[in-house]
Amino acid sequence: MIISHPAGTGIPGAGTSTNDPAAAEAVFLDATLRLLEPLGVAPGDIVVDVGPGAGSATVALANAVGADGRVYAIDVDPAMLDATVAAARMAGVADRVRPVLHNVEDGVPPLLEPADAVWSSWCVHHARDWDAAARTLVAMLRPGGALCLAEGGLPARCLPWDTGIGRPGLEIRLDEAHDRHFTQWFYGRPGATRPNRGWDEILESAGLTDVGAFTALVDIPAPLSDRVRAVVLAELAARVRRARPFLTEDDLAAWSRLLDPDSEAWLGHRRDLALLTARTGFRGRRPAM
């Protein structure tokens, strides 16, 4: 698959971590392409991208389906669909992309044809009922079609254990506080259902066969390029904002210094920032009739 990196949108759409989701997607692009491989997308295929973000995967899929194929980009946020269409236009594949404004929690979207492949990355875990959302994704597939769901993996590690500011282990405590934030948000919605099994079992229950998991490693060692450093700092700042109610005053004070460009302790000055994480995909196929 060949892709042109979309430019930064500057649009803080639903579900995005920062104001420039395209910049983050560009950093994780290699991992995304590896996660797309099990779909086996070929020229002429019909593909669905649920939760396209800034459109990097949509563009990659549009390149893979060729001039005779189509990619349906489905999102609940018009701003993200606009960003996806803009990315497709910049890459010269806008004629292959069909934006669809729809919430998969409302059921199967009104597509004109069944899909050969369905892709979704870091989107379905926002649904109140993961099993119902998985069934919706599977329902879009033709018999024999493939699905790939990127969910889970490992938290990113970007900082040294001791930054010299505050108590050591700052990033580990941020992970715990952010998890508490997500838990409160998730179960604070009416109708949220607690998942009681893993994604592989959820996909099998939704009707897929040959279900399996695979992981793409993201390993960008120090020193980071200016582009990657900017994404790492923006992602850390976004996590701190969301987790703020669950962080101690001491940790908040430490993060305030580390994320302030005017501070001598600003993380942007450090040469030991890195990006190490892993993203897991779950693949399966709808049985052929």
XYZ file of N, CA and C in Angstrom, residues 2 16 29-30 35 50 56 64 70 73 89 93 95 97 116 118 120 127 133 158 160 188 194 214 225 259 273 282:
84
model
N 0.531 2.215 -0.800
C 1.286 3.461 -0.875
C 0.391 4.574 -0.374
N -10.328 12.222 19.197
C -8.928 12.515 18.925
C -8.224 12.899 20.219
N 2.058 5.467 11.394
C 1.623 4.941 10.106
C 2.188 3.555 9.803
N 3.473 3.332 10.063
C 4.063 2.027 9.764
C 3.337 0.914 10.510
N -0.925 -3.526 10.568
C -2.189 -4.022 11.077
C -3.224 -4.207 9.969
N -14.183 2.153 9.832
C -15.041 2.674 10.892
C -14.191 3.478 11.869
N -5.567 8.583 7.486
C -4.367 7.929 6.953
C -4.646 6.497 6.521
N -5.050 0.856 -2.070
C -5.046 -0.597 -2.267
C -6.201 -1.064 -3.143
N -13.818 0.913 -3.738
C -14.380 1.997 -2.946
C -14.071 1.770 -1.474
N -15.929 5.526 4.548
C -15.400 6.040 5.809
C -16.583 6.414 6.686
N -8.337 13.701 -0.773
C -8.186 14.627 -1.898
C -6.711 14.967 -2.111
N -7.068 10.406 -4.187
C -7.943 9.228 -4.196
C -9.341 9.557 -3.684
N -12.000 10.270 -5.161
C -13.096 9.666 -5.923
C -13.398 8.238 -5.474
N -13.407 7.390 -2.134
C -13.811 7.460 -0.725
C -15.243 7.966 -0.611
N -15.921 -6.231 1.246
C -14.933 -7.299 1.223
C -14.074 -7.275 2.475
N -13.533 -4.983 6.439
C -13.894 -3.937 7.396
C -12.711 -3.716 8.326
N -11.270 -1.181 11.647
C -11.560 -0.184 12.660
C -10.417 -0.152 13.652
N -17.783 2.095 22.270
C -19.187 1.695 22.223
C -19.651 1.206 23.594
N -21.515 -3.856 18.977
C -20.733 -3.131 17.976
C -20.013 -4.104 17.045
N 7.493 6.863 27.103
C 8.224 7.950 26.459
C 9.269 8.581 27.374
N 11.979 8.713 30.853
C 12.773 7.885 31.772
C 12.008 7.685 33.066
N -20.103 5.900 33.117
C -20.984 7.006 33.456
C -22.088 7.212 32.447
N -20.474 -3.920 30.785
C -19.106 -4.331 31.112
C -18.718 -5.552 30.283
N -2.575 -10.316 16.579
C -1.206 -10.021 16.182
C -0.887 -8.615 16.658
N 13.054 12.817 16.412
C 13.006 13.927 15.473
C 12.056 14.991 16.013
N 5.715 20.112 30.959
C 5.014 20.395 29.709
C 4.966 21.879 29.365
N 13.900 11.505 25.384
C 12.524 11.138 25.081
C 12.523 10.065 24.001
N -6.971 -7.686 15.935
C -7.699 -8.949 15.957
C -8.346 -9.142 14.590
